[in-house]
Short mmCIF file of C-alpha atoms in Angstrom, two decimals:
data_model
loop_
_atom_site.label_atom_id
_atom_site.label_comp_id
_atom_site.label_asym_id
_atom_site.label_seq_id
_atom_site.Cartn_x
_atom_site.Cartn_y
_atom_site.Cartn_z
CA UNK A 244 22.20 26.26 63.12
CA UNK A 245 20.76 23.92 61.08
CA UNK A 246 21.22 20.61 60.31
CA UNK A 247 22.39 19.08 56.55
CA UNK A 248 20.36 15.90 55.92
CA UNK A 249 20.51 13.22 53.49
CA UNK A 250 17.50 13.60 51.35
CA UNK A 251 14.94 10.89 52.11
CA UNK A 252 14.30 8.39 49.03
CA UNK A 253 10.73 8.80 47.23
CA UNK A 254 8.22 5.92 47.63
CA UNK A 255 7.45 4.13 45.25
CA UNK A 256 3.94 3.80 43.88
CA UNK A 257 3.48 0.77 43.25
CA UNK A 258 -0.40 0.95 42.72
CA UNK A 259 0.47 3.53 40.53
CA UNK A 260 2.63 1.65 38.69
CA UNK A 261 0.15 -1.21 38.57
CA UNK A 262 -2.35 0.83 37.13
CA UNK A 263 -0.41 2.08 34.31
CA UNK A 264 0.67 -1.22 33.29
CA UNK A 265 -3.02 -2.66 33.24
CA UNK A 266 -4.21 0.63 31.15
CA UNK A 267 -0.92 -0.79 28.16
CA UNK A 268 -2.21 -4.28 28.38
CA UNK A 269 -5.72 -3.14 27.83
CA UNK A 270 -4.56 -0.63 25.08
CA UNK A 271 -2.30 -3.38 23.76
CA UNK A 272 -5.14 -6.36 23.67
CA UNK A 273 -7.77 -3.94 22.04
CA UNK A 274 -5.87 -3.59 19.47
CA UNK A 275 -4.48 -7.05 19.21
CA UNK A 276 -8.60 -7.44 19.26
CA UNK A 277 -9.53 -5.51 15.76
CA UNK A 278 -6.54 -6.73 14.17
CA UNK A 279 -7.71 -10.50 14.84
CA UNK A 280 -11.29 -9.22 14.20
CA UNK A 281 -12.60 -11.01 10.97
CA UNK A 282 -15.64 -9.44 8.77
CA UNK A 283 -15.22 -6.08 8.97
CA UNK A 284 -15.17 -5.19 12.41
CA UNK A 285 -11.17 -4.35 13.05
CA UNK A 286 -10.01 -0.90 11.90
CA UNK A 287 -8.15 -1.42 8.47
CA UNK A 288 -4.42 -2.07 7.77
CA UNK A 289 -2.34 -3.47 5.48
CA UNK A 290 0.65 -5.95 5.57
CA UNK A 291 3.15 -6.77 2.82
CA UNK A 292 5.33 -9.55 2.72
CA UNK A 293 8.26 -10.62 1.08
CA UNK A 294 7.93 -13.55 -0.12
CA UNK A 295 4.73 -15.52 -2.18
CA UNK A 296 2.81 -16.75 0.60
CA UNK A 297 0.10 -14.62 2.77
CA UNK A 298 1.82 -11.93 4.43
CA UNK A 299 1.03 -13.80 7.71
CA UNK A 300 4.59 -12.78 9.57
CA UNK A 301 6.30 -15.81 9.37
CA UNK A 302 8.50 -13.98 6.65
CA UNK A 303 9.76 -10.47 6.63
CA UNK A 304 6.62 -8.28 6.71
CA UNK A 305 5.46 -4.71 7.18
CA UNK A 306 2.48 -3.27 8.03
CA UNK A 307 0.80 0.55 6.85
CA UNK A 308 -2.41 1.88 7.30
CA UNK A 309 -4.44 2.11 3.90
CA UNK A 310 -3.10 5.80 3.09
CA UNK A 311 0.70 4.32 3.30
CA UNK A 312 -0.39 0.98 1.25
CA UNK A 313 -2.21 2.78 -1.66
CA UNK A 314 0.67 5.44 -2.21
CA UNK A 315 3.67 3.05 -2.04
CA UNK A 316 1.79 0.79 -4.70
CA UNK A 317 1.01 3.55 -6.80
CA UNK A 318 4.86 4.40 -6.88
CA UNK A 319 5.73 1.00 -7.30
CA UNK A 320 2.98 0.92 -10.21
CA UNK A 321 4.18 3.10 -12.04
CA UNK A 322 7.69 1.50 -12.17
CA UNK A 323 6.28 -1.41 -12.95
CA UNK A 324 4.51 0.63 -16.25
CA UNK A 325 7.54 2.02 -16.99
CA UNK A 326 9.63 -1.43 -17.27
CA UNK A 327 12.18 -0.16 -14.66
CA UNK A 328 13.66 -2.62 -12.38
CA UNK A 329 12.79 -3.93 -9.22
CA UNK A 330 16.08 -1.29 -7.95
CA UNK A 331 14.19 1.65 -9.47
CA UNK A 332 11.55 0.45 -7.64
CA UNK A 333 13.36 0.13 -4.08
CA UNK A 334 14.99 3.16 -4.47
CA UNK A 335 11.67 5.08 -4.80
CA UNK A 336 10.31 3.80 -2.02
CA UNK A 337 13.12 4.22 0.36
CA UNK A 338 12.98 7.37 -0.86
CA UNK A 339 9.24 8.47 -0.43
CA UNK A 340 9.42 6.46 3.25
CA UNK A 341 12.02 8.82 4.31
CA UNK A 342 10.56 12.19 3.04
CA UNK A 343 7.21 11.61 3.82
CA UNK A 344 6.47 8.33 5.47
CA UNK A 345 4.20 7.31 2.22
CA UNK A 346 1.91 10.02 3.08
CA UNK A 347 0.76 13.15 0.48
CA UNK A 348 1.93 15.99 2.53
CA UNK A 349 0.38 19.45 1.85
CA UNK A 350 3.17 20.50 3.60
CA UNK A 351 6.66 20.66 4.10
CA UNK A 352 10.37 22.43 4.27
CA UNK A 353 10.02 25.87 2.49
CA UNK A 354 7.74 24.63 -0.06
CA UNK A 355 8.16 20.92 -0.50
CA UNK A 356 5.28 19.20 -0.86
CA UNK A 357 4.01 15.40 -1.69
CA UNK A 358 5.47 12.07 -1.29
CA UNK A 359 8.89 12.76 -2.31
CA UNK A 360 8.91 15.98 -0.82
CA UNK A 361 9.66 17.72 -4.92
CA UNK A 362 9.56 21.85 -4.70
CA UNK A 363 7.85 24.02 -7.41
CA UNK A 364 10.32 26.59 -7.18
CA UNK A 365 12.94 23.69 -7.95
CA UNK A 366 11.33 22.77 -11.22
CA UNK A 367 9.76 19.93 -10.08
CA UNK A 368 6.02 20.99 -11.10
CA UNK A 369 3.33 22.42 -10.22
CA UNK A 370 1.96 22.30 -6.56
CA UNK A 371 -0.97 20.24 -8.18
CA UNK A 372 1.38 17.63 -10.12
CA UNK A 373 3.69 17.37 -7.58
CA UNK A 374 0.41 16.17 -5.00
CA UNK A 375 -0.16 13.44 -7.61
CA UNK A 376 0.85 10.49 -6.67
CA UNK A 377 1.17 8.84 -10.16
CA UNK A 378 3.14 12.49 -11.22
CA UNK A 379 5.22 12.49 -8.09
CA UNK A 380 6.87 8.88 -8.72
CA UNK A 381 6.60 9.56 -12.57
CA UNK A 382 9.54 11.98 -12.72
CA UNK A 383 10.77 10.86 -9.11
CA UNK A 384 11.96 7.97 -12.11
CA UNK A 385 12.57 10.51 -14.85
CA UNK A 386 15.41 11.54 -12.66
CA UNK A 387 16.49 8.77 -11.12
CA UNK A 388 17.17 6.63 -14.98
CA UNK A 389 19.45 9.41 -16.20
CA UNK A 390 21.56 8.91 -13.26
CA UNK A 391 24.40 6.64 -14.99
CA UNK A 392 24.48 3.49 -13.59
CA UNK A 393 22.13 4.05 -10.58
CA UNK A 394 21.04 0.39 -10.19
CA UNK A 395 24.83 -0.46 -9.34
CA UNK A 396 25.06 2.38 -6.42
CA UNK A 397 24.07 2.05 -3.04
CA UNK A 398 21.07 3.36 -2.46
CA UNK A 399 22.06 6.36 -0.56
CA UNK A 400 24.13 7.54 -3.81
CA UNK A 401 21.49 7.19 -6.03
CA UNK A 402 18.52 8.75 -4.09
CA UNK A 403 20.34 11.71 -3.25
CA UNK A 404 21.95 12.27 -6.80
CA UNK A 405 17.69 12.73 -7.39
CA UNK A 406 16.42 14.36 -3.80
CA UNK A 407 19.99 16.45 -3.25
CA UNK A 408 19.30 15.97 0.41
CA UNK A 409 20.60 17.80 3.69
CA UNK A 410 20.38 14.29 5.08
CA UNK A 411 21.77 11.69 2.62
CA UNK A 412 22.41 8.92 4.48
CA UNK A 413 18.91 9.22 6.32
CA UNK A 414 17.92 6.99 3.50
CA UNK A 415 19.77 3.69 4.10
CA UNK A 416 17.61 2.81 6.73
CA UNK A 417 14.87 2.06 4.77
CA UNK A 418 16.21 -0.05 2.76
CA UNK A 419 15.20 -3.58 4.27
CA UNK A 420 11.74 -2.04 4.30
CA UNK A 421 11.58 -0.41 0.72
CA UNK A 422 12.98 -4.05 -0.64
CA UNK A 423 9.72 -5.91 1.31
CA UNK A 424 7.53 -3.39 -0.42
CA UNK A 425 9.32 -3.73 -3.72
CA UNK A 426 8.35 -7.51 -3.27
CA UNK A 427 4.90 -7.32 -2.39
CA UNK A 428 4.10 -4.40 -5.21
CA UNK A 429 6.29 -5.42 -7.76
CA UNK A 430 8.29 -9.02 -7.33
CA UNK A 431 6.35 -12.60 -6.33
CA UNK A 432 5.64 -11.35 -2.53
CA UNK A 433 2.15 -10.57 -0.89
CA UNK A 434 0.03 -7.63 -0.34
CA UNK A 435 -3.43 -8.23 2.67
CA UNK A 436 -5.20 -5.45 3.42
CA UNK A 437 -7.81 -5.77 6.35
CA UNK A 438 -10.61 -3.83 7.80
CA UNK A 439 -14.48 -3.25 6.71
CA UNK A 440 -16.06 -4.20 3.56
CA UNK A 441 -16.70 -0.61 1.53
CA UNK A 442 -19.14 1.26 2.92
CA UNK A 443 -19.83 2.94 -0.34
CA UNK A 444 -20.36 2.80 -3.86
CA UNK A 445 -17.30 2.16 -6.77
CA UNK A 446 -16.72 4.08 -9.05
CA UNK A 447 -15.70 1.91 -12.49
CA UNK A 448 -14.91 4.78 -14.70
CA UNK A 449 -12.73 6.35 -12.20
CA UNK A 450 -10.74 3.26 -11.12
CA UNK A 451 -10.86 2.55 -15.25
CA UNK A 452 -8.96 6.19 -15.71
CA UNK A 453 -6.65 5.59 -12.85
CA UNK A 454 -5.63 2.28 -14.01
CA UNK A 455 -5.09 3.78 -17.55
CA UNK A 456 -2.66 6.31 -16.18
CA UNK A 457 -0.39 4.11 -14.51
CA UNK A 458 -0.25 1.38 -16.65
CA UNK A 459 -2.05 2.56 -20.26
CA UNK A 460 -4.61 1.28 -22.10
CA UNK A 461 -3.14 -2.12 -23.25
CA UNK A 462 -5.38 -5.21 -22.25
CA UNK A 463 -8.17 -2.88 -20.45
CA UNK A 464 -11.55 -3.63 -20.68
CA UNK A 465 -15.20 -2.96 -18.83
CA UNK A 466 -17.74 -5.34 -18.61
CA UNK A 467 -21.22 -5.40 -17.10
CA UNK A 468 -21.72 -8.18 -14.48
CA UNK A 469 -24.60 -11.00 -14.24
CA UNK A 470 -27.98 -9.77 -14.05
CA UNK A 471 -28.55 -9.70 -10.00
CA UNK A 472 -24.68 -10.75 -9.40
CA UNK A 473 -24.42 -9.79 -5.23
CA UNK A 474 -20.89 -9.75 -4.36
CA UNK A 475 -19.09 -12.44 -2.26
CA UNK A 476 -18.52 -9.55 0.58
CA UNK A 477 -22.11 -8.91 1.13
CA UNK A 478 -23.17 -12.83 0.54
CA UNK A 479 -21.14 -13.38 3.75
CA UNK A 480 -21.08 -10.66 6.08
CA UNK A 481 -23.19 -10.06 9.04
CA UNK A 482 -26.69 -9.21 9.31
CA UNK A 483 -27.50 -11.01 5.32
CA UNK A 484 -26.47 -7.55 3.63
CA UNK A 485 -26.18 -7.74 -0.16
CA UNK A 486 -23.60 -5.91 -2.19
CA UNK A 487 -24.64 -5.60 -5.98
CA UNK A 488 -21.68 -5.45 -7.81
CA UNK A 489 -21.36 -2.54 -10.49
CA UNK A 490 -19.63 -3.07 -13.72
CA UNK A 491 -16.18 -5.28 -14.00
CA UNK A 492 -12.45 -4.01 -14.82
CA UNK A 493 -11.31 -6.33 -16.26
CA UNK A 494 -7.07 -6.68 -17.43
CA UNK A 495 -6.39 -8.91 -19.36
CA UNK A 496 -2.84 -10.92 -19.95
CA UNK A 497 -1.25 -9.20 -22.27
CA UNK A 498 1.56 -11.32 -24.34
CA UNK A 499 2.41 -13.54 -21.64
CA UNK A 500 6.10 -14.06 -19.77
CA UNK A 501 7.59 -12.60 -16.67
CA UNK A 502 6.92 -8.51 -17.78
CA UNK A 503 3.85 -9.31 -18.89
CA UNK A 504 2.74 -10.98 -15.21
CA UNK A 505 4.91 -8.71 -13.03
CA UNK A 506 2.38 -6.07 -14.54
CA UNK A 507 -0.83 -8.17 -13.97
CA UNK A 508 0.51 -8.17 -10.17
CA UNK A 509 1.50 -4.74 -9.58
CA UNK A 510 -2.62 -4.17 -10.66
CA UNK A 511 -3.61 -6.95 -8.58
CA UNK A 512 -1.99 -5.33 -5.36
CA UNK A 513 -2.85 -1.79 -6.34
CA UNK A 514 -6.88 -2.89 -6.56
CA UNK A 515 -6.15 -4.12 -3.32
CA UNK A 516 -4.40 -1.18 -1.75
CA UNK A 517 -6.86 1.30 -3.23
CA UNK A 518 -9.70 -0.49 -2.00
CA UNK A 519 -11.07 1.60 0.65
CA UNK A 520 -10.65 4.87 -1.15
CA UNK A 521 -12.43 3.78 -4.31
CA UNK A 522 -15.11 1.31 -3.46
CA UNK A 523 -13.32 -2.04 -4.72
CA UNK A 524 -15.30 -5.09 -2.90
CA UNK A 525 -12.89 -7.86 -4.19
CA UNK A 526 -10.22 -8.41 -6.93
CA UNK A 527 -8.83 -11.94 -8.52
CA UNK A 528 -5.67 -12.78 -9.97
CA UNK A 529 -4.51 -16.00 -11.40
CA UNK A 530 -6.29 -18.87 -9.70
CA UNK A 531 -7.00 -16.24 -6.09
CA UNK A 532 -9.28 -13.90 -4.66
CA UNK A 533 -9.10 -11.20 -2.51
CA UNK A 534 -12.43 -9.66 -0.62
CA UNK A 535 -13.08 -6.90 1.22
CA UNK A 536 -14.17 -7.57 5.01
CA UNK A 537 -13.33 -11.25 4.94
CA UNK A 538 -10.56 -13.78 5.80
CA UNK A 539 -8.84 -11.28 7.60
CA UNK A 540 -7.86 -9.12 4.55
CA UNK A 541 -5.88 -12.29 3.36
CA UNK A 542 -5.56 -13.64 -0.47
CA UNK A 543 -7.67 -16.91 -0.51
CA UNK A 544 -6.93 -19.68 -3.16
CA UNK A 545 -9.67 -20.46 -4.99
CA UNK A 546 -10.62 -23.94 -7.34
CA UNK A 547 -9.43 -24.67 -11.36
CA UNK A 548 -10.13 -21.81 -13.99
CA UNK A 549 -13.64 -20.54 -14.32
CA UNK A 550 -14.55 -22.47 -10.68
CA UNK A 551 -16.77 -21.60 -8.69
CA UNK A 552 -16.97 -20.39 -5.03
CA UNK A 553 -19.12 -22.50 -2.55
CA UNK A 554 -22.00 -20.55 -2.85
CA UNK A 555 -22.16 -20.07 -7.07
CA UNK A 556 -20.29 -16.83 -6.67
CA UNK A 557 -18.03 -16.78 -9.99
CA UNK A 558 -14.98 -15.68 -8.50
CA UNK A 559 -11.79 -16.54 -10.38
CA UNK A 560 -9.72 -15.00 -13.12
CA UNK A 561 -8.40 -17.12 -15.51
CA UNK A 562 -4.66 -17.50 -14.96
CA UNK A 563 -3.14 -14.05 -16.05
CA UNK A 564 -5.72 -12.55 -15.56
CA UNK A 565 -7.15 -9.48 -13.21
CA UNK A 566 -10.61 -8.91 -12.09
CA UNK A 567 -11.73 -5.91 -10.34
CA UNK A 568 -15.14 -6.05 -8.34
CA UNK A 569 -16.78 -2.56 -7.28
CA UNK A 570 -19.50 -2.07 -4.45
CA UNK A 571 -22.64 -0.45 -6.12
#
């Protein structure tokens, strides 16, 4: 007959255990590492923050990889272009976070596709326009302004009178989020965006076109740089490599007051966010500079109009102003 024991208790492990917590740290500190890394070394992010200083996290912040960053300022762009309010603006965002996590999906149920998740068969357009970004948001905001009064309803209400959603309310919890991006993009917060100088070439003409469908042709010009101009990134990273600049976007201020500058930021931080994918080695806006590789992917404040870096780089817009710089 045999006996019923009490089962023994396991032993712990607690090399094991000690072992798994050192392999964290170490996972945990390398990346700690390339964020901290500083000329081009750490592997590239973004951060927006709320308010008008650097997006530094001593205010409400979030972070995206470069994918995330360039798609929520394109929809944010293009509200901007369309004079819709900082709400519209929100609203799309929260919207696109939820569907698609600010990512361009090929994919999705039956046969949504893109960042707001908008179906063909639905009327929505064309596989093709509905994996445009500027598209996508365009009539993401069609539908959304001839919702009456959707600025007044919570945000929940109004997305889903546009996505009719199996999940309504999955929405309100990107709220706080959508209104930091709304901030950075479109309202007097901050947009950095870290990581290596461009590896390649720019591409004027095709950041030119982009730029003209988002926000039209209004106060866009092209202009050749200095003979021999090498751009500020090269001048000062590693190793004494020179970046010649290629030709200058330049966006002018249009007629002045707060439309005409909530515009001249929205193209500020959408140079910025679209950096990587189209060859941009630095942009300026109204008295500061932003360059690819260096301080940390943070906005720098630069001297009086027309001043002049430390090293003779020209550098600054006049107030108003944008300047984009492309790798050549």
């Amino acid at each position: 007959m045999s006996e019923n024991r009490v089962p023994r208790p396991r032993r712990r492990r607690p090399l094991r255990a000690a072992v798994g917590l050192l392999v964290l740290l170490a996972v945990i500190g390398y990346f700690a590492v390339q964020r901290a890394s500083n000329g081009g070394g750490g592997a590239p992010f973004c951060v927006a923050g709320a308010n008008g200083g650097d997006a530094d996290g001593t205010s409400e912040s979030y972070e995206m990889s470069p994918e995330q960053a360039a798609n929520a300022a394109t929809i944010a762009a293009v509200g901007v272009a369309k004079g819709l309010p900082d709400r519209a603006v929100t609203i799309a965002l929260a919207t696109a976070m939820q569907e698609s996590a600010l990512r361009n999906l090929d994919h999705g149920d039956r046969d949504s596709l893109g960042l707001f998740q908008q179906r063909p068969s639905m009327g929505w357009g064309t596989p093709e326009q509905i994996t445009d970004p500027v598209y996508s948001a365009g009539i993401f905001y069609d539908h959304l302004v001839d919702v009456p009064g959707y600025s007044r309803l919570p945000l929940t209400v109004a997305a889903q009178k546009v996505q009719r959603s199996g999940f309504p309310q999955a929405y309100a919890k990107h709220e706080p989020d959508a209104t930091v991006l709304t901030a950075a993009f479109a309202g007097g917060g901050s947009l950095d965006c870290g990581g290596p100088e461009p590896a390649g070439p720019g591409d004027p003409e095709k950041v030119r076109a982009e730029m003209i469908r988002i926000f039209g042709k209004d106060g866009l010009h092209t202009i050749a740089p200095q003979a021999g101009q090498v751009g500020q990134a090269g001048r000062n990273s590693g190793g004494g490599k020179g970046v010649t600049e290629a030709e200058v976007t330049l966006v002018e201020k249009a007629n002045g007051g707060e439309a005409a500058g909530r515009r001249s930021r929205a193209m500020a931080h959408w140079a910025v966010a679209n950096s990587k994918e189209l060859g941009i080695s630095r942009v300026s806006y109204d008295m500061r500079a932003w360059v690819g590789g260096q301080d940390r992917g943070r906005w720098q404040q630069k001297g009086g109009t027309g001043a002049k870096d430390g090293d003779g780089d020209p550098h600054n817009a006049n107030p108003g102003e944008v300047r984009i710089f492309m790798a050549r």
